[in-house]
CSV table of C-alpha atoms and ligand atoms in Angstrom, one decimal:
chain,number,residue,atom,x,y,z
A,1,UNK,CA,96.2,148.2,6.9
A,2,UNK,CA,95.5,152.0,6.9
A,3,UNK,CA,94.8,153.3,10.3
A,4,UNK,CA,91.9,155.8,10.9
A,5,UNK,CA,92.2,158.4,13.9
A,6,UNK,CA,89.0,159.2,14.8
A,7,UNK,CA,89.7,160.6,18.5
A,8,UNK,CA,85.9,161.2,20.0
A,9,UNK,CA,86.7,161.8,23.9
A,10,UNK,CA,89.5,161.5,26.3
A,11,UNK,CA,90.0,159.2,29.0
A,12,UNK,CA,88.3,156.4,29.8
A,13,UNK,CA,84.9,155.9,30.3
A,14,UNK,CA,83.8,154.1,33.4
A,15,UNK,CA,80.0,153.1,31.8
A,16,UNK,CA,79.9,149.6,30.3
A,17,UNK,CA,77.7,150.2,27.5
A,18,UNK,CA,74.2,150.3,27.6
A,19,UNK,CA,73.0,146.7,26.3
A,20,UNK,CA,75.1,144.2,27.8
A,21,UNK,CA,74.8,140.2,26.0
A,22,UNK,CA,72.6,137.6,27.1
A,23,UNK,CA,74.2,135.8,30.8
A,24,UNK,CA,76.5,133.4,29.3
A,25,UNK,CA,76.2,129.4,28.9
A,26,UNK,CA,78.9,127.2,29.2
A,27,UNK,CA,76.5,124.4,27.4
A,28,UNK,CA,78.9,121.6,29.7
A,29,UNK,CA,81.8,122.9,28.1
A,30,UNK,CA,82.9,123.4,32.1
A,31,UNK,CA,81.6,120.4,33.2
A,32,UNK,CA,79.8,121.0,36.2
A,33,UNK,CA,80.4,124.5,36.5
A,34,UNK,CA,78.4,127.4,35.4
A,35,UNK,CA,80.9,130.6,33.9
A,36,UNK,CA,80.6,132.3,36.7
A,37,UNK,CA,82.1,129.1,38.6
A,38,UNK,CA,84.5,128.6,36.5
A,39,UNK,CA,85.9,132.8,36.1
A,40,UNK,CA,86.4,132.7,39.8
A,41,UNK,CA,88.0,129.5,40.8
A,42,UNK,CA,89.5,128.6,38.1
A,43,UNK,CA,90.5,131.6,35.3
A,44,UNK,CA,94.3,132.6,36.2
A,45,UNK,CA,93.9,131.1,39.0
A,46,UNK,CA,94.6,126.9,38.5
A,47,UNK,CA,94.1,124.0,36.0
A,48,UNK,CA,90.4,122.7,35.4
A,49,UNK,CA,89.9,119.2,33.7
A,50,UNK,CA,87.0,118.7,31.9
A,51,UNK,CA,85.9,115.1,30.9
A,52,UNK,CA,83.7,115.0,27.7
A,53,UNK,CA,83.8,119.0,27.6
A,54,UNK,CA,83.1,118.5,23.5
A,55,UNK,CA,81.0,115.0,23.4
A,56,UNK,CA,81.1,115.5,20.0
A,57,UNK,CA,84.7,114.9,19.5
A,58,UNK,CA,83.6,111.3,20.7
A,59,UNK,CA,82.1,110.2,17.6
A,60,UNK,CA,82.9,112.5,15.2
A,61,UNK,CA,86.4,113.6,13.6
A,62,UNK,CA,85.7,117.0,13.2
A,63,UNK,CA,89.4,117.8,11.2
A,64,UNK,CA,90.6,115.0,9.5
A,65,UNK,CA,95.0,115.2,9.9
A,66,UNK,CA,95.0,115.2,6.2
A,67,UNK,CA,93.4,118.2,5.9
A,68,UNK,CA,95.4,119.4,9.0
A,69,UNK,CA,98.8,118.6,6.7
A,70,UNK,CA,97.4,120.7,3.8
A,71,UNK,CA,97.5,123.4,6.1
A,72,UNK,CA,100.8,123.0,6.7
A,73,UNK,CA,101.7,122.5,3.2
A,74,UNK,CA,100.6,126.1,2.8
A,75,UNK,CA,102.1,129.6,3.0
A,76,UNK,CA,98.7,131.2,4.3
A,77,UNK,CA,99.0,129.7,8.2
A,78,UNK,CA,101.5,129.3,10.5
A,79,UNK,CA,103.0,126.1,10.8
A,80,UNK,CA,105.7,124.1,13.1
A,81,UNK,CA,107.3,120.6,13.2
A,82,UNK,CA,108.4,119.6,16.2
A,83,UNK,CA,110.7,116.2,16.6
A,84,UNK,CA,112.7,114.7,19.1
A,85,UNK,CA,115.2,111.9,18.2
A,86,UNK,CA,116.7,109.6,21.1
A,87,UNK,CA,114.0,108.7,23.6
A,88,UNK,CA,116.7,109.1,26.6
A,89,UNK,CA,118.4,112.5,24.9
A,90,UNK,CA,115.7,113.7,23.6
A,91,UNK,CA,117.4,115.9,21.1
A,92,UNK,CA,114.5,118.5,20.2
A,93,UNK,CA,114.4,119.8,16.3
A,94,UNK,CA,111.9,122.5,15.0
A,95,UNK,CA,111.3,123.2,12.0
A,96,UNK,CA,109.3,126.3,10.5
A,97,UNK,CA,106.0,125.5,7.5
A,98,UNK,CA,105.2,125.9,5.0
A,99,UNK,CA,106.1,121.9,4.5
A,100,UNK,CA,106.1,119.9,1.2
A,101,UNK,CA,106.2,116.5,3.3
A,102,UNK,CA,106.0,115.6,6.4
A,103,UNK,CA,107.4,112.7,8.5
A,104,UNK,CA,105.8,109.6,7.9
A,105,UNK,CA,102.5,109.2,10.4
A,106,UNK,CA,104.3,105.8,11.6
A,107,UNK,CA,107.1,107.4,13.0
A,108,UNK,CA,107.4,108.3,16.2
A,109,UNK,CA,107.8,111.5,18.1
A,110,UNK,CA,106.9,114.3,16.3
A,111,UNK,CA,103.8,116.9,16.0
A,112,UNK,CA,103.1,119.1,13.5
A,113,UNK,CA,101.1,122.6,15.0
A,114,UNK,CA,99.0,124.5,12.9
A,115,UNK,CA,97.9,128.4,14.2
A,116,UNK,CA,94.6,129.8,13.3
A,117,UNK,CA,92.6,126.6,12.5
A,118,UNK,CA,89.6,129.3,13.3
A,119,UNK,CA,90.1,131.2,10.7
A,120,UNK,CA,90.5,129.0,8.0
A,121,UNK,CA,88.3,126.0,9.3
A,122,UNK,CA,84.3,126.3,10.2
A,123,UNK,CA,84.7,123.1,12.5
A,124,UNK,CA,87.1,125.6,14.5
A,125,UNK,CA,85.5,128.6,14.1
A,126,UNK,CA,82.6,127.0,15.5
A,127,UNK,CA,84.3,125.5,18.6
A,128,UNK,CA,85.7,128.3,19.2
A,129,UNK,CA,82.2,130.4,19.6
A,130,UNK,CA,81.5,128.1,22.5
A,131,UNK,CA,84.0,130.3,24.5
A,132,UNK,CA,82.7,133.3,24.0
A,133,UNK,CA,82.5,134.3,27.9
A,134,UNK,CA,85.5,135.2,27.7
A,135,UNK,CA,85.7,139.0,25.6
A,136,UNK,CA,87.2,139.0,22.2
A,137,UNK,CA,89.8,140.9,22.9
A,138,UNK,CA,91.3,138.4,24.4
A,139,UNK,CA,91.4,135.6,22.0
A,140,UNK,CA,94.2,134.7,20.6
A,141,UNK,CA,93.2,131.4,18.4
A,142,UNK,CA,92.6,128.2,18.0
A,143,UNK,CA,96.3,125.9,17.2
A,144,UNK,CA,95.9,122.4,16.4
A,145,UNK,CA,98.6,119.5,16.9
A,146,UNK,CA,98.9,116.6,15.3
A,147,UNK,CA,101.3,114.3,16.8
A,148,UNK,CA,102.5,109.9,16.5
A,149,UNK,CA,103.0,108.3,19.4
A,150,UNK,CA,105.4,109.9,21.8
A,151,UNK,CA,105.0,113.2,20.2
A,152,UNK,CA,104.9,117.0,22.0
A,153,UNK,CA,106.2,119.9,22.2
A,154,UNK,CA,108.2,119.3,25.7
A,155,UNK,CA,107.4,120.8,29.3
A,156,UNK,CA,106.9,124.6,29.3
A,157,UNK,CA,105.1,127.7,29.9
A,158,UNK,CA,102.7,130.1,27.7
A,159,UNK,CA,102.3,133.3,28.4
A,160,UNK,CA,98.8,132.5,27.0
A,161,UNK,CA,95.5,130.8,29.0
A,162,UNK,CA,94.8,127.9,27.3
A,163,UNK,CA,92.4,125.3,26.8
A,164,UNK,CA,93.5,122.2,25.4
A,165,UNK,CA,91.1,120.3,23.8
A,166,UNK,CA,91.7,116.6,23.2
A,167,UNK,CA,90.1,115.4,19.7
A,168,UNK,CA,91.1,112.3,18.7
A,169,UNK,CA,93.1,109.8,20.1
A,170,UNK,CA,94.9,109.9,23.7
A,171,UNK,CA,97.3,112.6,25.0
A,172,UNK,CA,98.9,112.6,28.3
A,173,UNK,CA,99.3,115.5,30.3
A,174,UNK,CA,102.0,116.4,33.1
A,175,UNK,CA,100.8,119.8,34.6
A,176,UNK,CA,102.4,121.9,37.9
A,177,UNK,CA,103.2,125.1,38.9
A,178,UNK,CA,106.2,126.5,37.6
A,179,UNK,CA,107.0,129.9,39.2
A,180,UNK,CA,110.4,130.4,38.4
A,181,UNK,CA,110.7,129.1,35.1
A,182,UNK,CA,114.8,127.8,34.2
A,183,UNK,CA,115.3,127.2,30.3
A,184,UNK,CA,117.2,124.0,29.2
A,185,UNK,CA,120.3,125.6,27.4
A,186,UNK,CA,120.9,125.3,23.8
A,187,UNK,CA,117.4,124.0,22.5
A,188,UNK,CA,115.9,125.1,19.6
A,189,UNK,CA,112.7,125.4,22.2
A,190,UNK,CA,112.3,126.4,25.6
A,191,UNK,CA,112.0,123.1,27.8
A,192,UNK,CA,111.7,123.6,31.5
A,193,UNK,CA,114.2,122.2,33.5
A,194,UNK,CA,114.3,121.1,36.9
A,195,UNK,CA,110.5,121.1,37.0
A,196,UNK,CA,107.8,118.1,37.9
A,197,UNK,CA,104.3,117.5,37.3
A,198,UNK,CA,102.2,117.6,40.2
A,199,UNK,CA,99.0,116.4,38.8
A,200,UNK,CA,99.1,113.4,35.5
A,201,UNK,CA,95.9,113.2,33.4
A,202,UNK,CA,95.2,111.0,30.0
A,203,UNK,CA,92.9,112.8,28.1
A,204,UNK,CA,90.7,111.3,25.1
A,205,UNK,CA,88.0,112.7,22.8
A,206,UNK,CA,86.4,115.3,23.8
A,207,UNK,CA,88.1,116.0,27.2
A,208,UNK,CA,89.5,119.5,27.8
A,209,UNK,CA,92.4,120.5,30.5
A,210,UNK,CA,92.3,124.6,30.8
A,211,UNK,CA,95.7,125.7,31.8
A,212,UNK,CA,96.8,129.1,33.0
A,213,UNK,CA,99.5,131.3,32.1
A,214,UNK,CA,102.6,130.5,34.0
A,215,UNK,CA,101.7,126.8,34.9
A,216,UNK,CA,104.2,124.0,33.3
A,217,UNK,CA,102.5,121.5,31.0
A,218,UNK,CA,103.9,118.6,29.3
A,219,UNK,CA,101.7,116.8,26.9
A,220,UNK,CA,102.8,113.5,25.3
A,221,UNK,CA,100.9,111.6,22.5
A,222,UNK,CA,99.7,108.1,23.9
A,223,UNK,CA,98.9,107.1,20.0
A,224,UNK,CA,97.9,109.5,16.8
A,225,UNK,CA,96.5,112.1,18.3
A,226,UNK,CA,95.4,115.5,17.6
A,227,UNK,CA,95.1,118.4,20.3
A,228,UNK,CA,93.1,121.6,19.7
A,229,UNK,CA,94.4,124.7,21.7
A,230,UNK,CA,92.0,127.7,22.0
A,231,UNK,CA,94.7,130.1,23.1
A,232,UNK,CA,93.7,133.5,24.9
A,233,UNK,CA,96.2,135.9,24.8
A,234,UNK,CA,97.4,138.3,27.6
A,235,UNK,CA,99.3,141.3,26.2
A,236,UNK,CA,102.5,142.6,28.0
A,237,UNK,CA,103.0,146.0,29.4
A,238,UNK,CA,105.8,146.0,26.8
A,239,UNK,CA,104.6,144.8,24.1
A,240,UNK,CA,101.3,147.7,24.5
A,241,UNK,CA,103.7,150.3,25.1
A,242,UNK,CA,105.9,149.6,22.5
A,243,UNK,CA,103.0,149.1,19.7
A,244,UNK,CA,101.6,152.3,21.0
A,245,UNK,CA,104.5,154.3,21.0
A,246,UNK,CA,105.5,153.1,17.1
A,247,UNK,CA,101.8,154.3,16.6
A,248,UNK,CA,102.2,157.7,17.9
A,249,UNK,CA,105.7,157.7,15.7
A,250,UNK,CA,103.7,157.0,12.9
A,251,UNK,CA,101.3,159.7,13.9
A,252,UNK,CA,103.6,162.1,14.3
A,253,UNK,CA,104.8,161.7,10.5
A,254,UNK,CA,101.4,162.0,9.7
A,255,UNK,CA,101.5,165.6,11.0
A,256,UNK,CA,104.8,166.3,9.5
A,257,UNK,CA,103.7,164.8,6.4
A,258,UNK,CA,101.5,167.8,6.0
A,259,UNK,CA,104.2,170.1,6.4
A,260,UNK,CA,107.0,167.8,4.9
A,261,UNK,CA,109.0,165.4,7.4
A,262,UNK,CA,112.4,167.3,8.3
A,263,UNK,CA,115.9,165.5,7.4
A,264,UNK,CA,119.1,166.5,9.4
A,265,UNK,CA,121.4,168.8,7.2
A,266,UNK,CA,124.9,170.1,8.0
A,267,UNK,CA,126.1,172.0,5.2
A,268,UNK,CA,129.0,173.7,7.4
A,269,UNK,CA,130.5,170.8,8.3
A,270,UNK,CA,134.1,171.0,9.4
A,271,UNK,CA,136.9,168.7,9.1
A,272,UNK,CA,137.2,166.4,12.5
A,273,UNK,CA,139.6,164.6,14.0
A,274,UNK,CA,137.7,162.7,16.5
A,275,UNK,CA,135.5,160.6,13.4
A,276,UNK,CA,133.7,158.2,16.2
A,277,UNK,CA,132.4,161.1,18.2
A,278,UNK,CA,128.3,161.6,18.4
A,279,UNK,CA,128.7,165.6,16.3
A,280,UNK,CA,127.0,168.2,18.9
A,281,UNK,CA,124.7,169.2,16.0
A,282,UNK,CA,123.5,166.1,15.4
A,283,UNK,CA,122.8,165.3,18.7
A,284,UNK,CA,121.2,168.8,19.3
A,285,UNK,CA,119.1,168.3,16.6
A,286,UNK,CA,117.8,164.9,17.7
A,287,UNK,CA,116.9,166.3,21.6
A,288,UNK,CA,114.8,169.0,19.4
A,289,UNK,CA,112.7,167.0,17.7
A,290,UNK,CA,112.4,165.1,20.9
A,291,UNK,CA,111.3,167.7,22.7
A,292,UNK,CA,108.6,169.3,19.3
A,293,UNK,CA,107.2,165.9,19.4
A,294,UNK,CA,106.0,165.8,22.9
A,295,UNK,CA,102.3,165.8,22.8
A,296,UNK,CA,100.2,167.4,25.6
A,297,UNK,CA,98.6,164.5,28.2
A,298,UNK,CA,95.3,165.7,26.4
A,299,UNK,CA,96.0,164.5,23.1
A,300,UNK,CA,97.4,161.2,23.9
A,301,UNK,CA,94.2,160.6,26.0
A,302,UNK,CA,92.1,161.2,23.4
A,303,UNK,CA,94.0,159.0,20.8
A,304,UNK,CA,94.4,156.5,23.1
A,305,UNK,CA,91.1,154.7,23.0
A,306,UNK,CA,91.3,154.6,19.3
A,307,UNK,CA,94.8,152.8,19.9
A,308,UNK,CA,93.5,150.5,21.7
A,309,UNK,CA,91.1,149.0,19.9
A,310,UNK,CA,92.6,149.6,16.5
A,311,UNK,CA,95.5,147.5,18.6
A,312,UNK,CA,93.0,145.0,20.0
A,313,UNK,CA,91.1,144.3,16.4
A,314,UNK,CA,94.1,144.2,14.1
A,315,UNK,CA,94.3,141.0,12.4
A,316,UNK,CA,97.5,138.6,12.5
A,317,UNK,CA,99.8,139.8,10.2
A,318,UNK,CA,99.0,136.9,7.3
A,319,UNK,CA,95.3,137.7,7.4
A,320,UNK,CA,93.8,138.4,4.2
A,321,UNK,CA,90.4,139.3,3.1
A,322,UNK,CA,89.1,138.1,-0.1
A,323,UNK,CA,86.1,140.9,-1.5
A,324,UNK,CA,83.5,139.3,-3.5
A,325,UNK,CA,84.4,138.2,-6.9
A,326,UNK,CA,81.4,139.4,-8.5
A,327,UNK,CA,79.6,141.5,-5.7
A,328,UNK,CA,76.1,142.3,-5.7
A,329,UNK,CA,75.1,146.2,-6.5
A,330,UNK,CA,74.2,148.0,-3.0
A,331,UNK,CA,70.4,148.0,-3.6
A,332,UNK,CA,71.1,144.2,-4.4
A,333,UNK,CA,73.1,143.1,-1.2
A,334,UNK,CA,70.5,145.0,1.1
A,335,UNK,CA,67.7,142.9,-0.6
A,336,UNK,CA,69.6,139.7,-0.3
A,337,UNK,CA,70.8,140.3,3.6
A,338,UNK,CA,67.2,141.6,4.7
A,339,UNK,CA,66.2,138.3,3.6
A,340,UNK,CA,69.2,136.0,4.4
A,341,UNK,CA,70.9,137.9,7.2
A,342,UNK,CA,74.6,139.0,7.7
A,343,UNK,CA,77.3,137.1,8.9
A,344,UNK,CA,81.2,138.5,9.9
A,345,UNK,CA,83.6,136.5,8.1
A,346,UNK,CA,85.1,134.8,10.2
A,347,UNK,CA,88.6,136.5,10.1
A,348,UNK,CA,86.9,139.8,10.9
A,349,UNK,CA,87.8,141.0,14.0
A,350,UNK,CA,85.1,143.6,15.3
A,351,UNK,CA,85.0,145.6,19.0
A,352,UNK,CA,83.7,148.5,20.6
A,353,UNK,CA,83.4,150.7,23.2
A,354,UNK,CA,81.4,153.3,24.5
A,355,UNK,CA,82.0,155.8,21.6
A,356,UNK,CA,84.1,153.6,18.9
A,357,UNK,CA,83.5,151.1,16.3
A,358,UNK,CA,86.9,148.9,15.6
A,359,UNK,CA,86.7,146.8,12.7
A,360,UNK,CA,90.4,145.2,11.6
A,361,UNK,CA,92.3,147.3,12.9
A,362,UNK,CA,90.7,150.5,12.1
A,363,UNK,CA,88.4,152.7,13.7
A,364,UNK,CA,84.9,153.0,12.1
A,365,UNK,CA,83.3,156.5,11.0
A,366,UNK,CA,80.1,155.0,12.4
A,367,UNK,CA,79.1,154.9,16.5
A,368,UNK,CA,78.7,151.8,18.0
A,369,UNK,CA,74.5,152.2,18.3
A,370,UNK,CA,72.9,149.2,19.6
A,371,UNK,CA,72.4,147.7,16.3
A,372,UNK,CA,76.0,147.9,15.3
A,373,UNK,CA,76.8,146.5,19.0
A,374,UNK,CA,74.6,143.4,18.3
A,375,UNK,CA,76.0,142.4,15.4
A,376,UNK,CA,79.7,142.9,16.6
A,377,UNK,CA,78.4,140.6,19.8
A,378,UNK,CA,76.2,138.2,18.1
A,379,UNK,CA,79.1,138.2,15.1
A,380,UNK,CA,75.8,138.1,12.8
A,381,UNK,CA,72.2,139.6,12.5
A,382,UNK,CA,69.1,137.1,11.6
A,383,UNK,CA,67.5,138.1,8.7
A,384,UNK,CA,64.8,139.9,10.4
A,385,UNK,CA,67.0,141.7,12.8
A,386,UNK,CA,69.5,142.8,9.2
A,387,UNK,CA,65.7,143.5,7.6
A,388,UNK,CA,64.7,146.0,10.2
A,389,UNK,CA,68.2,147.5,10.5
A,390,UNK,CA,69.0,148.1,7.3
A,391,UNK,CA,66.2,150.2,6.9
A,392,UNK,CA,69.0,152.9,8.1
A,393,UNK,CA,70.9,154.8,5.7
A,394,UNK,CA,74.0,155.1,7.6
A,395,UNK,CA,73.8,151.6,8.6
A,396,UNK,CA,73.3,150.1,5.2
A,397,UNK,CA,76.3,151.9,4.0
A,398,UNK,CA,78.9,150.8,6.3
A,399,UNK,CA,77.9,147.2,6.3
A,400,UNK,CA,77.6,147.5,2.1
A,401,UNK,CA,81.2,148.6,2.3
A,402,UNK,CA,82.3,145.9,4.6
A,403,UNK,CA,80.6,143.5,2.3
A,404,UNK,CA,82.9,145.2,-0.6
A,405,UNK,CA,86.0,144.4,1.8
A,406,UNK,CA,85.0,140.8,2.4
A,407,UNK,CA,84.4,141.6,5.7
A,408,UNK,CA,81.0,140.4,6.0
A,409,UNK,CA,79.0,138.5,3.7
A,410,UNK,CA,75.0,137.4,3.3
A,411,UNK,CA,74.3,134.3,5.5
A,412,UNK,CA,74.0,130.9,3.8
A,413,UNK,CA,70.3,130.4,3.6
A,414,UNK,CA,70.7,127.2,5.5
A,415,UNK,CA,71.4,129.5,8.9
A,416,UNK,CA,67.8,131.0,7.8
A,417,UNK,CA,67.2,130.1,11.7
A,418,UNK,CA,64.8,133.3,12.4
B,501,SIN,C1,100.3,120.7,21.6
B,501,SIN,O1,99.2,120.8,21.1
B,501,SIN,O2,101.1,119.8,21.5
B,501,SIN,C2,100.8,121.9,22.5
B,501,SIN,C3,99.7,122.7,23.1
B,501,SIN,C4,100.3,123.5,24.2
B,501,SIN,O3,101.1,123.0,25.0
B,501,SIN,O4,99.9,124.7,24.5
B,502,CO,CO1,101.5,125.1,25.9
C-alpha cells in the first residue's frame, strides 16, 4: 500500500482528543464485572473465567465447521492443522492451509485454526465489537479452532492477551503462570515443558476464559468442539523499531529518488591480493551515507506520529479490498448514504489522533474533526448523522473516495436503526 507522509506537528501530544466515546458496556461479556473491574484486576494482570459470557453461543451455532473448513480450503486466510499421533508420545505435526481435505471429523486429535474469522465472517465481526473497550490498535483478530476429541494446540504461551471463547461443544483448559518459559526440543511447535496447570476449567458454549500474555494455557477438546480466540496484540520494542526504521529507509529513497539514488562506483580499482578483505572505499562509502542519512531529532519527531498510526492501521498482509463493481456516481452515493447511512467494511482499519486521520495504513489528507472521529469510533454513521455530515464538501469527498476503494460502503437498509 502506498504510504502518505503528512507530518503535521512534532512530538506527542498529551490532550486526548476533545470528544471521548460513550463509558463502555461490557453487556455480561465480564460476568459480573463492569470494564473498569475487569481493566484493573484482571487485564495483564491474571486469568478471568467467564460462564455464559456469549449466551448466545448456547443455542445458536453461530459458524457452522463446514463453513470453518471452506476457510481453510482457501488461499485468502491463514490456516493451520495441528495433529498429534500417539496419545503417550504425543508426536506434534503442523501443517500450513490452504487445505484440499482435511482429516476425517471422526478422528481424533487434531484442530484445524483459521485467523481473521472477523474479517471474512459477520458472526465474528460482530463478536468481536462487543470488545471494543479495549482501543483498536490493539486488536489483533478473531482465530477460530476447530478440533475432535483430544485435539489442541499443546501447553504454551502468546505473546498476545487473549480471550478464548468456547462455542460449541466442551474444551478443557489447563492454565498457570509460566515465567520462564523452556521449549520442548525438536517440535514443529513450541510446547512448554516442565510446566503445570494451576487452575483446570471445562468450558462449554458460550463460556469465555481471558488469558494474559505470558500465562501457560493448555486447551484439550473434550468432544467436537470449536474455540473462538479474539487475540489482542502487544507489539515488541523490536518489532516497532525495526518497522520504523525500514520506514525511514524507505523515506530516505524517497528523497534520493528526487535526486536519483546513488550506487557505489570504483572505476580505479586495482588489482588485490587480499580478495576477502572489506575494500577501504567501500567501506568509506558506506559510513558516508550513514552519516548523510542522519536526520535531525526534529524531523523524526514529526514523522513519527504518522508512523505510528500508518504502522498501527496497516492491514494484514493478505487483506484485500474489493471497490464496488458498478459504483454509484458521487452525487448518487451521497444521496444513497444520507438516507441509508455508512458503514467501514469491515477489514478497514481506521485510527486517529489529535491531528491525523489513518485509514489502512496511510495517513488521510483530511483532520480528524469530530465527525470523522465518530465514524472511525462508531465504525459507521446512522443515516441522519451521514445526512447532516455530508452536507460538507471536504467530507463528502474523502468518504466518496473510500467508497471507490471499498473501504466503506452504504449501510444495508435493514441497519436503518435511526
Ligand atoms: C485453540 O483454539 O486451540 C488455541 C487458542 C489459543 O491457545 O490461543
Ligand atoms: Co494460546
Amino acid at each position: 500500500m502506498k504510504k502518505g507522509y503528512a507530518p503535521k506537528t512534532a512530538g506527542l501530544n498529551p490532550k486526548p482528543p476533545a470528544t471521548r466515546p460513550a463509558k463502555a458496556e461490557a453487556g455480561g461479556l465480564l460476568g459480573k464485572l463492569s470494564v473498569e473491574q475487569f481493566l484493573q484486576r484482571h487485564w495483564q494482570r491474571k486469568p478471568l473465567l467467564v460462564r455464559s459470557a456469549i449466551p448466545e453461543m448456547q443455542t445458536r451455532v453461530m459458524l457452522a465447521p463446514e463453513r470453518l473448513f471452506e476457510h481453510a480450503g482457501s488461499d485468502a486466510v491463514e490456516s493451520r492443522l495441528v495433529s498429534q499421533r500417539g496419545q503417550a508420545t504425543r508426536r506434534w505435526s503442523v501443517e500450513f492451509g490452504p487445505f484440499e481435505a482435511l482429516p476425517s471429523i471422526r478422528s481424533r486429535n487434531w484442530t484445524v485454526l483459521v485467523q481473521g474469522m472477523d474479517l471474512v465472517e459477520d458472526a465474528a465481526y460482530e463478536i468481536l465489537q462487543r470488545f471494543r473497550f479495549i482501543p483498536d490498535a490493539r486488536l489483533d483478530d478473531v482465530m477460530i479452532s476447530f478440533a475432535t476429541t483430544g485435539g489442541g494446540v499443546g501447553p504454551h504461551v502468546d505473546s498476545y492477551d487473549v480471550f478464548l471463547v468456547q462455542a460449541t461443544g466442551h474444551r478443557r483448559w489447563g492454565i498457570g503462570p509460566a515465567p520462564r518459559p523452556q521449549w520442548v526440543d525438536g517440535l514443529p511447535l513450541r510446547i512448554l515443558q516442565n510446566w503445570e496447570p494451576t487452575e483446570i476449567y471445562d468450558l462449554g458454549p458460550g463460556d469465555m476464559l481471558y488469558v494474559p500474555p505470558g500465562w501457560g494455557h493448555d486447551g484439550v477438546a473434550l468432544d467436537a468442539c470449536t474455540t473462538w480466540s479474539v487475540g489482542f496484540r502487544t507489539p515488541s520494542r523490536h518489532e516497532f523499531l525495526s518497522a520504523w526504521l525500514g520506514d525511514q529507509a524507505e523515506l530516505a529513497a524517497d528523497l534520493a529518488g528526487n535526486l536519483r539514488d546513488e550506487r557505489f562506483r570504483d572505476p580505479n580499482r586495482e588489482p588485490t591480493a587480499q580478495p576477502a578483505l572489506v575494500p577501504t572505499d567501500l567501506r568509506k562509502t558506506l559510513h558516508q551515507w550513514v552519516q548523510d542519512w542522519r536526520a535531525d531529532e526534529r524531523t523524526l519527531l514529526a514523522t513519527l506520529d504518522g508512523f505510528i498510526g500508518r504502522h498501527l492501521s496497516e492491514p494484514k498482509p493478505h487483506v484485500f479490498f474489493e471497490p464496488p463493481s458498478h459504483p454509484n456516481t458521487q452525487k448518487r452515493f451521497i444521496q444513497f448514504a444520507s438516507r441509508h447511512g455508512v458503514a467501514l467494511d469491515r477489514r478497514t482499519r481506521m485510527l486517529y489522533d489529535q491531528n491525523h486521520l489513518f485509514v489502512n495504513g496511510e495517513v488521510d489528507p483530511i483532520k480528524p474533526n469530530r465527525a470523522l472521529r465518530l465514524l472511525a469510533d462508531q465504525r459507521a454513521w446512522t443515516p441522519s448523522q451521514a445526512a447532516k455530515i455530508l452536507v460538507n464538501e471536504l467530507i463528502n469527498e474523502r468518504v466518496y473516495s473510500w467508497y471507490l476503494a471499498g473501504w466503506v460502503s452504504i449501510r444495508s437498509p435493514q441497519l436503518d436503526t435511526d
